[in-house]
XYZ file of N, CA and C in Angstrom:
303
model
N -14.370 -179.655 -151.669
C -13.041 -179.472 -152.247
C -13.083 -179.316 -153.768
N -14.084 -179.897 -154.379
C -14.141 -179.892 -155.840
C -14.904 -178.714 -156.419
N -15.669 -177.998 -155.562
C -16.446 -176.871 -156.089
C -15.495 -175.823 -156.638
N -15.732 -175.430 -157.873
C -14.904 -174.405 -158.515
C -15.733 -173.136 -158.644
N -15.236 -172.076 -158.054
C -15.923 -170.797 -158.156
C -15.914 -170.347 -159.617
N -16.954 -169.621 -160.051
C -16.970 -169.136 -161.435
C -15.696 -168.347 -161.743
N -15.041 -168.746 -162.807
C -13.783 -168.121 -163.244
C -12.709 -168.192 -162.161
N -12.788 -169.201 -161.315
C -11.839 -169.340 -160.209
C -11.341 -170.764 -160.069
N -10.848 -171.071 -158.882
C -10.251 -172.366 -158.595
C -11.004 -173.063 -157.472
N -10.931 -174.375 -157.473
C -11.435 -175.155 -156.350
C -10.299 -175.311 -155.339
N -10.648 -175.797 -154.147
C -9.600 -176.089 -153.169
C -8.623 -177.118 -153.732
N -9.131 -178.117 -154.464
C -8.231 -179.127 -155.048
C -7.279 -178.501 -156.063
N -7.775 -177.572 -156.874
C -6.907 -176.871 -157.833
C -5.773 -176.160 -157.107
N -6.127 -175.461 -156.026
C -5.128 -174.696 -155.279
C -4.140 -175.640 -154.596
N -4.640 -176.757 -154.064
C -3.744 -177.738 -153.429
C -2.711 -178.252 -154.417
N -3.149 -178.555 -155.632
C -2.211 -179.024 -156.652
C -1.200 -177.945 -157.008
N -1.655 -176.698 -157.059
C -0.761 -175.592 -157.386
C 0.241 -175.324 -156.263
N -0.169 -175.540 -155.009
C 0.699 -175.258 -153.862
C 1.645 -176.398 -153.503
N 1.364 -177.603 -153.995
C 2.177 -178.760 -153.595
C 3.675 -178.561 -153.841
N 4.099 -178.100 -155.030
C 5.545 -177.880 -155.217
C 6.106 -176.822 -154.270
N 5.318 -175.789 -153.987
C 5.759 -174.749 -153.055
C 5.939 -175.321 -151.660
N 4.993 -176.145 -151.212
C 5.090 -176.753 -149.880
C 6.334 -177.631 -149.777
N 6.638 -178.375 -150.844
C 7.845 -179.213 -150.828
C 9.096 -178.345 -150.757
N 9.103 -177.237 -151.492
C 10.245 -176.317 -151.424
C 10.368 -175.710 -150.030
N 9.239 -175.364 -149.422
C 9.262 -174.780 -148.079
C 9.830 -175.763 -147.064
N 9.565 -177.051 -147.241
C 10.085 -178.067 -146.314
C 11.608 -178.145 -146.355
N 12.192 -177.821 -147.494
C 13.649 -177.920 -147.645
C 14.388 -176.700 -147.103
N 13.696 -175.586 -146.962
C 14.335 -174.344 -146.517
C 14.639 -174.435 -145.026
N 15.821 -174.015 -144.634
C 16.224 -174.061 -143.223
C 16.134 -172.694 -142.560
N 16.000 -171.630 -143.344
C 15.866 -170.299 -142.776
C 14.402 -170.060 -142.389
N 14.180 -168.988 -141.632
C 12.827 -168.601 -141.254
C 12.083 -168.088 -142.482
N 10.839 -168.525 -142.647
C 9.996 -168.062 -143.749
C 8.808 -167.306 -143.184
N 8.397 -166.270 -143.867
C 7.175 -165.553 -143.529
C 6.244 -165.686 -144.721
N 5.050 -166.208 -144.473
C 4.071 -166.375 -145.536
C 2.915 -165.419 -145.275
N 2.670 -164.537 -146.221
C 1.536 -163.621 -146.166
C 0.653 -163.981 -147.351
N -0.589 -164.404 -147.065
C -1.445 -164.886 -148.142
C -2.907 -164.782 -147.742
N -3.775 -165.056 -148.693
C -5.206 -165.129 -148.418
C -5.483 -166.310 -147.490
N -6.610 -166.251 -146.793
C -6.936 -167.294 -145.823
C -7.023 -168.679 -146.448
N -7.549 -168.790 -147.652
C -7.648 -170.103 -148.301
C -6.287 -170.751 -148.486
N -5.313 -169.965 -148.913
C -3.944 -170.455 -149.092
C -3.364 -170.866 -147.744
N -3.556 -170.019 -146.741
C -3.029 -170.315 -145.407
C -3.666 -171.576 -144.825
N -4.961 -171.763 -145.056
C -5.635 -172.976 -144.571
C -4.998 -174.230 -145.168
N -4.755 -174.195 -146.454
C -4.173 -175.359 -147.133
C -2.763 -175.629 -146.620
N -1.937 -174.588 -146.505
C -0.568 -174.771 -146.020
C -0.549 -175.252 -144.574
N -1.420 -174.688 -143.735
C -1.463 -175.101 -142.336
C -1.912 -176.560 -142.223
N -2.904 -176.952 -142.996
C -3.355 -178.350 -142.985
C -2.228 -179.277 -143.432
N -1.508 -178.876 -144.457
C -0.412 -179.694 -144.978
C 0.673 -179.889 -143.911
N 1.122 -178.786 -143.332
C 2.246 -178.870 -142.397
C 1.874 -179.472 -141.045
N 0.601 -179.416 -140.677
C 0.197 -180.017 -139.408
C -0.333 -181.433 -139.582
N -0.354 -181.934 -140.816
C -0.746 -183.317 -141.069
C -2.245 -183.564 -141.069
N -3.042 -182.515 -141.204
C -4.490 -182.698 -141.270
C -4.886 -183.319 -142.605
N -5.969 -184.052 -142.599
C -6.527 -184.589 -143.833
C -6.915 -183.421 -144.736
N -6.656 -183.549 -146.019
C -6.921 -182.423 -146.913
C -8.395 -182.044 -146.958
N -9.290 -182.972 -146.645
C -10.713 -182.659 -146.607
C -11.052 -181.673 -145.493
N -10.162 -181.535 -144.517
C -10.385 -180.606 -143.399
C -9.821 -179.210 -143.683
N -9.034 -179.060 -144.733
C -8.377 -177.781 -145.024
C -9.346 -176.601 -145.100
N -10.509 -176.726 -145.743
C -11.404 -175.556 -145.804
C -11.933 -175.111 -144.443
N -11.813 -175.948 -143.440
C -12.381 -175.655 -142.120
C -11.333 -175.232 -141.094
N -10.084 -175.132 -141.505
C -9.019 -174.693 -140.595
C -9.263 -173.228 -140.251
N -9.233 -172.905 -138.964
C -9.448 -171.527 -138.520
C -8.150 -170.736 -138.656
N -8.258 -169.617 -139.339
C -7.146 -168.678 -139.466
C -7.637 -167.367 -138.851
N -7.338 -167.116 -137.576
C -7.862 -165.909 -136.927
C -7.201 -164.641 -137.471
N -8.016 -163.589 -137.595
C -7.485 -162.301 -138.029
C -6.594 -161.717 -136.937
N -5.622 -160.923 -137.352
C -4.723 -160.214 -136.436
C -3.897 -161.157 -135.561
N -3.559 -162.296 -136.100
C -2.730 -163.279 -135.402
C -1.620 -163.766 -136.338
N -0.550 -164.187 -135.736
C 0.525 -164.867 -136.461
C 0.494 -166.316 -136.012
N 0.578 -167.222 -136.964
C 0.669 -168.642 -136.634
C 2.086 -169.076 -136.968
N 2.834 -169.386 -135.936
C 4.242 -169.766 -136.095
C 4.336 -171.286 -136.061
N 4.870 -171.858 -137.139
C 5.107 -173.290 -137.199
C 6.598 -173.543 -137.101
N 6.978 -174.400 -136.189
C 8.379 -174.802 -136.041
C 8.440 -176.281 -136.397
N 9.050 -176.560 -137.522
C 9.090 -177.941 -138.003
C 10.211 -178.712 -137.332
N 9.994 -180.017 -137.211
C 11.020 -180.934 -136.729
C 10.831 -182.253 -137.468
N 11.606 -183.238 -137.120
C 11.649 -184.493 -137.884
C 10.292 -185.163 -138.038
N 9.420 -185.065 -137.040
C 8.156 -185.803 -137.095
C 6.937 -184.892 -136.997
N 6.964 -183.762 -137.669
C 5.823 -182.861 -137.661
C 6.235 -181.435 -137.371
N 5.370 -180.722 -136.679
C 5.690 -179.335 -136.354
C 4.947 -178.905 -135.096
N 5.508 -177.890 -134.444
C 4.871 -177.269 -133.292
C 4.201 -175.998 -133.793
N 3.028 -175.695 -133.231
C 2.257 -174.533 -133.649
C 2.122 -173.570 -132.479
N 2.421 -172.302 -132.733
C 2.252 -171.250 -131.731
C 1.425 -170.133 -132.362
N 0.355 -169.727 -131.695
C -0.500 -168.649 -132.192
C -0.202 -167.397 -131.373
N 0.165 -166.326 -132.068
C 0.553 -165.073 -131.429
C -0.472 -164.014 -131.792
N -1.136 -163.456 -130.791
C -2.157 -162.435 -131.009
C -1.497 -161.066 -131.160
N -1.774 -160.373 -132.247
C -1.228 -159.039 -132.464
C -2.144 -157.952 -131.922
N -3.443 -158.222 -131.914
C -4.406 -157.229 -131.467
C -5.641 -157.946 -130.930
N -6.026 -157.604 -129.705
C -7.226 -158.183 -129.113
C -8.463 -157.652 -129.835
N -9.521 -158.461 -129.827
C -10.752 -158.080 -130.511
C -11.275 -156.722 -130.033
N -11.166 -156.433 -128.742
C -11.621 -155.158 -128.198
C -10.829 -153.962 -128.701
N -9.611 -154.182 -129.182
C -8.765 -153.098 -129.681
C -9.031 -152.783 -131.155
N -9.743 -153.675 -131.851
C -9.999 -153.485 -133.274
C -11.028 -152.387 -133.502
N -10.881 -151.686 -134.586
C -11.870 -150.698 -134.987
C -13.136 -151.425 -135.407
N -14.274 -150.831 -135.154
C -15.546 -151.423 -135.575
C -15.817 -150.979 -137.008
N -15.031 -151.541 -137.947
C -15.130 -151.146 -139.346
C -15.659 -152.261 -140.255
N -16.187 -153.330 -139.639
C -16.722 -154.431 -140.429
C -15.665 -155.403 -140.939
N -14.414 -155.171 -140.583
C -13.319 -156.018 -141.062
C -13.006 -157.168 -140.128
N -13.645 -157.181 -138.952
C -13.327 -158.262 -138.005
C -14.000 -159.553 -138.436
N -13.787 -160.583 -137.666
C -14.309 -161.901 -138.008
C -15.826 -161.929 -137.892
N -16.476 -162.736 -138.718
C -17.945 -162.837 -138.618
C -18.351 -163.465 -137.295
N -19.587 -163.229 -136.866
C -20.052 -163.844 -135.628
C -20.042 -165.365 -135.745
N -19.909 -166.035 -134.597
C -19.900 -167.496 -134.585
C -21.194 -168.028 -135.198
N -21.092 -169.144 -135.912
C -22.262 -169.797 -136.476
C -22.693 -169.262 -137.814
N -21.930 -168.319 -138.386
C -22.287 -167.757 -139.695
C -21.543 -168.501 -140.765
């Protein structure tokens, strides 16, 4: 969490930067759509699902999927919606890396 990329941010830096946004998102009652880099999505998903922040870098964010969070008084429900099956993707090197990499 503390490793800072050269001329970049650590996960902790990003968590501190996103904290006010996450609090604002909790207050909104309308539907929100968040489009962001995987690192940002990992942190937000960990926050809203109650995961320990040390687990945020390891949250899986699958490509070509929507992760729908429906919040309620004591947490949130998570629904993963597949937009495109792996077999339908072009073989252009943009898909997910092989397992174990």
